[in-house]
PDB file of C-alpha atoms in Angstrom:
ATOM      1  CA  ALA A   1      34.160  23.216  -2.868  1.00  0.00           C
ATOM      2  CA  GLN A   2      37.028  21.888  -1.911  1.00  0.00           C
ATOM      3  CA  SER A   3      38.866  19.403  -3.703  1.00  0.00           C
ATOM      4  CA  VAL A   4      42.146  17.583  -3.528  1.00  0.00           C
ATOM      5  CA  ALA A   5      43.829  16.217  -6.805  1.00  0.00           C
ATOM      6  CA  GLN A   6      46.767  13.628  -6.706  1.00  0.00           C
ATOM      7  CA  PRO A   7      47.395  12.616 -10.340  1.00  0.00           C
ATOM      8  CA  GLU A   8      49.331   9.505  -9.929  1.00  0.00           C
ATOM      9  CA  ASP A   9      47.820   6.228  -8.732  1.00  0.00           C
ATOM     10  CA  GLN A  10      51.184   5.010  -8.238  1.00  0.00           C
ATOM     11  CA  VAL A  11      55.136   6.548  -8.639  1.00  0.00           C
ATOM     12  CA  ASN A  12      58.041   4.123  -8.795  1.00  0.00           C
ATOM     13  CA  VAL A  13      61.546   5.279  -8.102  1.00  0.00           C
ATOM     14  CA  ALA A  14      65.024   3.705  -7.460  1.00  0.00           C
ATOM     15  CA  GLU A  15      66.400   3.766  -4.034  1.00  0.00           C
ATOM     16  CA  GLY A  16      68.787   6.632  -3.358  1.00  0.00           C
ATOM     17  CA  ASN A  17      66.936   9.065  -6.442  1.00  0.00           C
ATOM     18  CA  PRO A  18      64.959  11.831  -5.312  1.00  0.00           C
ATOM     19  CA  LEU A  19      60.973  11.633  -5.231  1.00  0.00           C
ATOM     20  CA  THR A  20      58.143  13.732  -6.170  1.00  0.00           C
ATOM     21  CA  VAL A  21      54.505  12.747  -5.433  1.00  0.00           C
ATOM     22  CA  LYS A  22      52.144  15.566  -6.601  1.00  0.00           C
ATOM     23  CA  CYS A  23      49.323  17.144  -5.091  1.00  0.00           C
ATOM     24  CA  THR A  24      46.910  20.203  -6.140  1.00  0.00           C
ATOM     25  CA  TYR A  25      44.216  21.523  -4.276  1.00  0.00           C
ATOM     26  CA  SER A  26      41.214  24.028  -4.677  1.00  0.00           C
ATOM     27  CA  VAL A  27      39.674  25.961  -1.746  1.00  0.00           C
ATOM     28  CA  SER A  28      37.997  29.117  -1.359  1.00  0.00           C
ATOM     29  CA  GLY A  29      40.411  30.944   0.973  1.00  0.00           C
ATOM     30  CA  ASN A  30      43.513  29.991   2.265  1.00  0.00           C
ATOM     31  CA  PRO A  31      44.529  26.590   2.381  1.00  0.00           C
ATOM     32  CA  TYR A  32      45.859  24.458   5.256  1.00  0.00           C
ATOM     33  CA  LEU A  33      47.768  21.627   3.621  1.00  0.00           C
ATOM     34  CA  PHE A  34      48.795  18.065   5.033  1.00  0.00           C
ATOM     35  CA  TRP A  35      50.458  14.827   3.829  1.00  0.00           C
ATOM     36  CA  TYR A  36      50.056  11.915   5.493  1.00  0.00           C
ATOM     37  CA  VAL A  37      51.552   8.190   5.038  1.00  0.00           C
ATOM     38  CA  GLN A  38      49.870   4.987   5.330  1.00  0.00           C
ATOM     39  CA  TYR A  39      51.837   1.633   6.130  1.00  0.00           C
ATOM     40  CA  PRO A  40      49.670  -1.454   5.570  1.00  0.00           C
ATOM     41  CA  ASN A  41      47.648  -2.413   8.410  1.00  0.00           C
ATOM     42  CA  ARG A  42      48.283   1.250   9.999  1.00  0.00           C
ATOM     43  CA  GLY A  43      46.193   3.993  10.426  1.00  0.00           C
ATOM     44  CA  LEU A  44      47.557   7.271   8.684  1.00  0.00           C
ATOM     45  CA  GLN A  45      50.393   9.145  10.335  1.00  0.00           C
ATOM     46  CA  PHE A  46      50.993  13.256   9.789  1.00  0.00           C
ATOM     47  CA  LEU A  47      54.205  14.144   7.833  1.00  0.00           C
ATOM     48  CA  LEU A  48      53.647  17.903   7.648  1.00  0.00           C
ATOM     49  CA  LYS A  49      51.547  20.837   7.121  1.00  0.00           C
ATOM     50  CA  TYR A  50      51.614  24.206   5.666  1.00  0.00           C
ATOM     51  CA  ILE A  51      50.093  27.056   7.187  1.00  0.00           C
ATOM     52  CA  THR A  52      51.374  30.007   6.128  1.00  0.00           C
ATOM     53  CA  GLY A  53      55.035  31.361   5.691  1.00  0.00           C
ATOM     54  CA  ASP A  54      57.948  29.673   4.008  1.00  0.00           C
ATOM     55  CA  ASN A  55      56.999  27.719   0.709  1.00  0.00           C
ATOM     56  CA  LEU A  56      59.139  25.049   1.285  1.00  0.00           C
ATOM     57  CA  VAL A  57      58.355  22.728   4.308  1.00  0.00           C
ATOM     58  CA  LYS A  58      59.884  19.982   6.641  1.00  0.00           C
ATOM     59  CA  GLY A  59      58.776  17.695   8.055  1.00  0.00           C
ATOM     60  CA  SER A  60      59.128  13.424   9.287  1.00  0.00           C
ATOM     61  CA  TYR A  61      61.280  10.959   7.689  1.00  0.00           C
ATOM     62  CA  GLY A  62      62.930  13.782   5.689  1.00  0.00           C
ATOM     63  CA  PHE A  63      60.278  14.498   3.575  1.00  0.00           C
ATOM     64  CA  GLU A  64      59.554  18.170   2.631  1.00  0.00           C
ATOM     65  CA  ALA A  65      56.876  19.801   0.550  1.00  0.00           C
ATOM     66  CA  GLU A  66      56.788  22.595  -1.811  1.00  0.00           C
ATOM     67  CA  PHE A  67      53.781  25.209  -1.615  1.00  0.00           C
ATOM     68  CA  ASN A  68      52.744  26.709  -4.951  1.00  0.00           C
ATOM     69  CA  LYS A  69      50.548  29.343  -4.775  1.00  0.00           C
ATOM     70  CA  SER A  70      50.344  30.055  -8.151  1.00  0.00           C
ATOM     71  CA  GLN A  71      49.752  27.109  -9.533  1.00  0.00           C
ATOM     72  CA  THR A  72      47.871  25.456  -6.421  1.00  0.00           C
ATOM     73  CA  SER A  73      50.460  22.674  -5.985  1.00  0.00           C
ATOM     74  CA  PHE A  74      51.796  21.288  -2.811  1.00  0.00           C
ATOM     75  CA  HIS A  75      54.076  18.261  -4.205  1.00  0.00           C
ATOM     76  CA  LEU A  76      55.546  15.661  -1.765  1.00  0.00           C
ATOM     77  CA  LYS A  77      59.780  15.558  -2.041  1.00  0.00           C
ATOM     78  CA  LYS A  78      62.770  13.437  -0.570  1.00  0.00           C
ATOM     79  CA  PRO A  79      66.381  14.163  -1.661  1.00  0.00           C
ATOM     80  CA  SER A  80      67.244  10.132  -1.643  1.00  0.00           C
ATOM     81  CA  ALA A  81      64.184   7.593  -1.535  1.00  0.00           C
ATOM     82  CA  LEU A  82      64.470   4.480   0.939  1.00  0.00           C
ATOM     83  CA  VAL A  83      62.908   0.898   0.330  1.00  0.00           C
ATOM     84  CA  SER A  84      61.530   1.771   3.973  1.00  0.00           C
ATOM     85  CA  ASP A  85      59.422   4.756   2.258  1.00  0.00           C
ATOM     86  CA  SER A  86      57.225   2.763  -0.190  1.00  0.00           C
ATOM     87  CA  ALA A  87      53.801   3.493   1.761  1.00  0.00           C
ATOM     88  CA  LEU A  88      50.459   5.322   0.500  1.00  0.00           C
ATOM     89  CA  TYR A  89      50.513   8.881   0.475  1.00  0.00           C
ATOM     90  CA  PHE A  90      47.639  11.147   0.977  1.00  0.00           C
ATOM     91  CA  CYS A  91      47.523  15.087   0.598  1.00  0.00           C
ATOM     92  CA  ALA A  92      44.589  16.831   2.517  1.00  0.00           C
ATOM     93  CA  VAL A  93      43.359  20.177   2.504  1.00  0.00           C
ATOM     94  CA  ARG A  94      41.265  22.434   4.771  1.00  0.00           C
ATOM     95  CA  ASP A  95      39.753  25.678   3.769  1.00  0.00           C
ATOM     96  CA  GLU A  96      40.559  28.644   6.243  1.00  0.00           C
ATOM     97  CA  TYR A  97      36.867  29.636   5.691  1.00  0.00           C
ATOM     98  CA  SER A  98      35.584  25.912   6.750  1.00  0.00           C
ATOM     99  CA  THR A  99      33.902  27.236   9.826  1.00  0.00           C
ATOM    100  CA  SER A 100      31.186  24.894   9.786  1.00  0.00           C
ATOM    101  CA  ASN A 101      33.635  21.850  10.435  1.00  0.00           C
ATOM    102  CA  THR A 102      36.876  23.352  11.139  1.00  0.00           C
ATOM    103  CA  GLY A 103      38.237  19.804  11.532  1.00  0.00           C
ATOM    104  CA  LYS A 104      37.184  18.555   8.159  1.00  0.00           C
ATOM    105  CA  LEU A 105      40.085  17.285   5.850  1.00  0.00           C
ATOM    106  CA  ILE A 106      39.484  16.599   2.205  1.00  0.00           C
ATOM    107  CA  PHE A 107      41.876  14.021   1.028  1.00  0.00           C
ATOM    108  CA  GLY A 108      43.319  12.989  -2.500  1.00  0.00           C
ATOM    109  CA  GLN A 109      43.024   9.537  -3.572  1.00  0.00           C
ATOM    110  CA  GLY A 110      46.257   8.690  -2.192  1.00  0.00           C
ATOM    111  CA  THR A 111      49.577   7.637  -4.498  1.00  0.00           C
ATOM    112  CA  THR A 112      51.104   4.439  -3.605  1.00  0.00           C
ATOM    113  CA  LEU A 113      55.270   5.098  -3.380  1.00  0.00           C
ATOM    114  CA  GLN A 114      56.662   1.949  -4.410  1.00  0.00           C
ATOM    115  CA  VAL A 115      61.171   2.613  -3.935  1.00  0.00           C
ATOM    116  CA  LYS A 116      63.104  -0.315  -5.404  1.00  0.00           C
ATOM    117  CA  PRO A 117      65.801  -1.625  -4.089  1.00  0.00           C
TER     118      PRO A 117
ATOM    119  CA  GLU B   1      51.917   8.036  24.694  1.00  0.00           C
ATOM    120  CA  ALA B   2      49.287  10.140  23.122  1.00  0.00           C
ATOM    121  CA  GLN B   3      46.955   7.885  20.967  1.00  0.00           C
ATOM    122  CA  VAL B   4      43.501   6.872  19.291  1.00  0.00           C
ATOM    123  CA  THR B   5      42.564   3.751  20.037  1.00  0.00           C
ATOM    124  CA  GLN B   6      40.155   1.837  17.760  1.00  0.00           C
ATOM    125  CA  ASN B   7      38.881  -1.547  18.782  1.00  0.00           C
ATOM    126  CA  PRO B   8      38.174  -3.995  17.686  1.00  0.00           C
ATOM    127  CA  ARG B   9      40.598  -4.193  14.447  1.00  0.00           C
ATOM    128  CA  TYR B  10      38.936  -6.807  12.585  1.00  0.00           C
ATOM    129  CA  LEU B  11      35.363  -7.319  12.621  1.00  0.00           C
ATOM    130  CA  ILE B  12      33.413 -10.130  10.615  1.00  0.00           C
ATOM    131  CA  THR B  13      29.589  -9.644  10.892  1.00  0.00           C
ATOM    132  CA  VAL B  14      26.137 -10.742   9.678  1.00  0.00           C
ATOM    133  CA  THR B  15      23.690  -8.426   7.862  1.00  0.00           C
ATOM    134  CA  GLY B  16      21.049  -6.589  10.458  1.00  0.00           C
ATOM    135  CA  LYS B  17      23.326  -7.377  13.907  1.00  0.00           C
ATOM    136  CA  LYS B  18      24.082  -4.031  15.373  1.00  0.00           C
ATOM    137  CA  LEU B  19      27.360  -3.364  16.208  1.00  0.00           C
ATOM    138  CA  THR B  20      29.776  -0.750  17.734  1.00  0.00           C
ATOM    139  CA  VAL B  21      33.030   0.624  16.901  1.00  0.00           C
ATOM    140  CA  THR B  22      34.849   1.967  19.707  1.00  0.00           C
ATOM    141  CA  CYS B  23      36.997   5.215  19.658  1.00  0.00           C
ATOM    142  CA  SER B  24      39.015   6.841  22.403  1.00  0.00           C
ATOM    143  CA  GLN B  25      41.740   9.633  22.344  1.00  0.00           C
ATOM    144  CA  ASN B  26      44.043  10.748  25.422  1.00  0.00           C
ATOM    145  CA  MET B  27      44.951  13.976  23.789  1.00  0.00           C
ATOM    146  CA  ASN B  28      42.029  16.374  24.985  1.00  0.00           C
ATOM    147  CA  HIS B  29      41.278  16.778  21.593  1.00  0.00           C
ATOM    148  CA  GLU B  30      37.854  19.061  21.011  1.00  0.00           C
ATOM    149  CA  TYR B  31      37.445  17.268  17.452  1.00  0.00           C
ATOM    150  CA  MET B  32      36.984  13.831  16.516  1.00  0.00           C
ATOM    151  CA  SER B  33      35.738  12.550  13.525  1.00  0.00           C
ATOM    152  CA  TRP B  34      34.854   8.804  11.500  1.00  0.00           C
ATOM    153  CA  TYR B  35      36.015   8.340   8.072  1.00  0.00           C
ATOM    154  CA  ARG B  36      35.894   5.389   5.657  1.00  0.00           C
ATOM    155  CA  GLN B  37      38.750   4.309   3.148  1.00  0.00           C
ATOM    156  CA  ASP B  38      37.391   2.316   0.339  1.00  0.00           C
ATOM    157  CA  PRO B  39      39.530   1.767  -2.945  1.00  0.00           C
ATOM    158  CA  GLY B  40      39.287   4.225  -5.436  1.00  0.00           C
ATOM    159  CA  LEU B  41      37.305   6.785  -3.711  1.00  0.00           C
ATOM    160  CA  GLY B  42      39.845   7.638  -0.754  1.00  0.00           C
ATOM    161  CA  LEU B  43      38.816   8.939   2.974  1.00  0.00           C
ATOM    162  CA  ARG B  44      35.157   9.888   3.099  1.00  0.00           C
ATOM    163  CA  GLN B  45      33.782  11.446   6.466  1.00  0.00           C
ATOM    164  CA  ILE B  46      31.137   9.662   8.039  1.00  0.00           C
ATOM    165  CA  TYR B  47      30.389  11.596  11.177  1.00  0.00           C
ATOM    166  CA  TYR B  48      32.266  14.182  13.160  1.00  0.00           C
ATOM    167  CA  SER B  49      32.091  15.877  16.543  1.00  0.00           C
ATOM    168  CA  MET B  50      33.069  19.465  17.980  1.00  0.00           C
ATOM    169  CA  ASN B  51      32.935  18.801  21.318  1.00  0.00           C
ATOM    170  CA  VAL B  52      31.158  16.677  23.868  1.00  0.00           C
ATOM    171  CA  GLU B  53      27.385  16.399  22.977  1.00  0.00           C
ATOM    172  CA  VAL B  54      28.115  18.269  19.298  1.00  0.00           C
ATOM    173  CA  THR B  55      27.978  15.831  16.386  1.00  0.00           C
ATOM    174  CA  ASP B  56      26.825  16.530  12.625  1.00  0.00           C
ATOM    175  CA  LYS B  57      26.785  14.802   9.503  1.00  0.00           C
ATOM    176  CA  GLY B  58      29.541  14.242   7.168  1.00  0.00           C
ATOM    177  CA  ASP B  59      29.582  12.998   3.501  1.00  0.00           C
ATOM    178  CA  VAL B  60      28.445   9.498   3.853  1.00  0.00           C
ATOM    179  CA  PRO B  61      26.121   9.200   7.142  1.00  0.00           C
ATOM    180  CA  GLU B  62      23.736   6.966   5.907  1.00  0.00           C
ATOM    181  CA  GLY B  63      23.471   3.904   7.580  1.00  0.00           C
ATOM    182  CA  TYR B  64      25.276   5.238  10.683  1.00  0.00           C
ATOM    183  CA  LYS B  65      24.842   6.875  13.944  1.00  0.00           C
ATOM    184  CA  VAL B  66      27.462   8.335  16.607  1.00  0.00           C
ATOM    185  CA  SER B  67      26.991   9.934  20.096  1.00  0.00           C
ATOM    186  CA  ARG B  68      29.899  12.243  22.102  1.00  0.00           C
ATOM    187  CA  LYS B  69      28.453  11.503  25.771  1.00  0.00           C
ATOM    188  CA  GLU B  70      32.359  12.364  27.141  1.00  0.00           C
ATOM    189  CA  LYS B  71      35.216  14.442  25.400  1.00  0.00           C
ATOM    190  CA  ARG B  72      37.383  11.345  24.927  1.00  0.00           C
ATOM    191  CA  ASN B  73      35.333   8.561  23.353  1.00  0.00           C
ATOM    192  CA  PHE B  74      33.235   8.975  19.867  1.00  0.00           C
ATOM    193  CA  PRO B  75      31.889   5.406  19.046  1.00  0.00           C
ATOM    194  CA  LEU B  76      30.443   4.564  15.608  1.00  0.00           C
ATOM    195  CA  ILE B  77      27.186   2.454  15.452  1.00  0.00           C
ATOM    196  CA  LEU B  78      25.536   0.690  12.710  1.00  0.00           C
ATOM    197  CA  GLU B  79      22.476  -0.387  13.892  1.00  0.00           C
ATOM    198  CA  SER B  80      21.700  -2.518  11.040  1.00  0.00           C
ATOM    199  CA  PRO B  81      24.944  -3.021   8.932  1.00  0.00           C
ATOM    200  CA  SER B  82      24.755  -3.858   5.013  1.00  0.00           C
ATOM    201  CA  PRO B  83      27.231  -5.252   2.900  1.00  0.00           C
ATOM    202  CA  ASN B  84      27.866  -1.748   1.470  1.00  0.00           C
ATOM    203  CA  GLN B  85      29.184  -0.960   4.792  1.00  0.00           C
ATOM    204  CA  THR B  86      32.007  -3.303   4.310  1.00  0.00           C
ATOM    205  CA  SER B  87      35.459  -0.983   4.832  1.00  0.00           C
ATOM    206  CA  LEU B  88      38.173   0.077   6.340  1.00  0.00           C
ATOM    207  CA  TYR B  89      36.854   2.462   9.235  1.00  0.00           C
ATOM    208  CA  PHE B  90      39.125   5.341  10.820  1.00  0.00           C
ATOM    209  CA  CYS B  91      38.677   7.435  13.768  1.00  0.00           C
ATOM    210  CA  ALA B  92      40.099  10.769  14.134  1.00  0.00           C
ATOM    211  CA  SER B  93      40.968  13.412  16.591  1.00  0.00           C
ATOM    212  CA  SER B  94      42.616  16.763  16.672  1.00  0.00           C
ATOM    213  CA  PHE B  95      42.115  20.277  18.472  1.00  0.00           C
ATOM    214  CA  ALA B  96      40.026  22.862  17.177  1.00  0.00           C
ATOM    215  CA  GLY B  97      41.170  25.107  14.878  1.00  0.00           C
ATOM    216  CA  GLY B  98      42.186  24.320  11.116  1.00  0.00           C
ATOM    217  CA  ASN B  99      45.832  24.068  11.567  1.00  0.00           C
ATOM    218  CA  SER B 100      45.893  21.061  13.852  1.00  0.00           C
ATOM    219  CA  PRO B 101      46.844  18.027  12.047  1.00  0.00           C
ATOM    220  CA  LEU B 102      44.465  15.084  12.892  1.00  0.00           C
ATOM    221  CA  HIS B 103      45.681  11.768  14.419  1.00  0.00           C
ATOM    222  CA  PHE B 104      44.584   8.728  12.948  1.00  0.00           C
ATOM    223  CA  GLY B 105      43.539   5.416  14.735  1.00  0.00           C
ATOM    224  CA  ASN B 106      44.950   2.239  13.406  1.00  0.00           C
ATOM    225  CA  GLY B 107      41.511   1.506  11.551  1.00  0.00           C
ATOM    226  CA  THR B 108      38.932  -1.275  11.928  1.00  0.00           C
ATOM    227  CA  ARG B 109      38.354  -3.235   8.785  1.00  0.00           C
ATOM    228  CA  LEU B 110      34.834  -4.395   8.499  1.00  0.00           C
ATOM    229  CA  THR B 111      32.698  -7.099   6.618  1.00  0.00           C
ATOM    230  CA  VAL B 112      29.293  -7.762   6.894  1.00  0.00           C
ATOM    231  CA  THR B 113      28.324 -10.713   4.872  1.00  0.00           C
TER     232      THR B 113
END
């Protein structure tokens, strides 16, 4: 069965420092991986995705994510955090072999990122 | 502007009073889905639709109905709401295919008293 784990409920980082939000996954076949961000009172916004190819994926707002197949991880990173990056972040996975519901994303529990000035 | 529009944003109702949350997308997406978001539980899929007149249950379908009579609309119906359906609801859509990201509406916060 597909699953996603975000081991940290909250990540605290000082503005200007690099940030990492962790995500590990489990799927039967090759994964399609996504990161979303949710600001208060808003829906989830797509940040980036990994399909195949380069292990470092670049996305919106300066975010990037590193895919590691051997560790089944897809950690979200940013070289220099901004206060405005403070939000709730979700990792999600879709199994390439999930033919019965090809749109279904399995979401992690979410990680709250707090960036302090 | 490409978007998924949900209405209403906030809804307070009483147990047993039927309600409908509307969802519309203007991106010609085949796939549409409803999720609910609860603290500590993340997002859970309620129902999904692969195309017009094709709907199926997600992980938590009990107490909900959907319909897909037109490609752009995917309303969520609660025939007899109960307090355990108090939640934040999201509609989402995408093109068919595993590598297409879901696009989300801004959510509907439902309170059932």
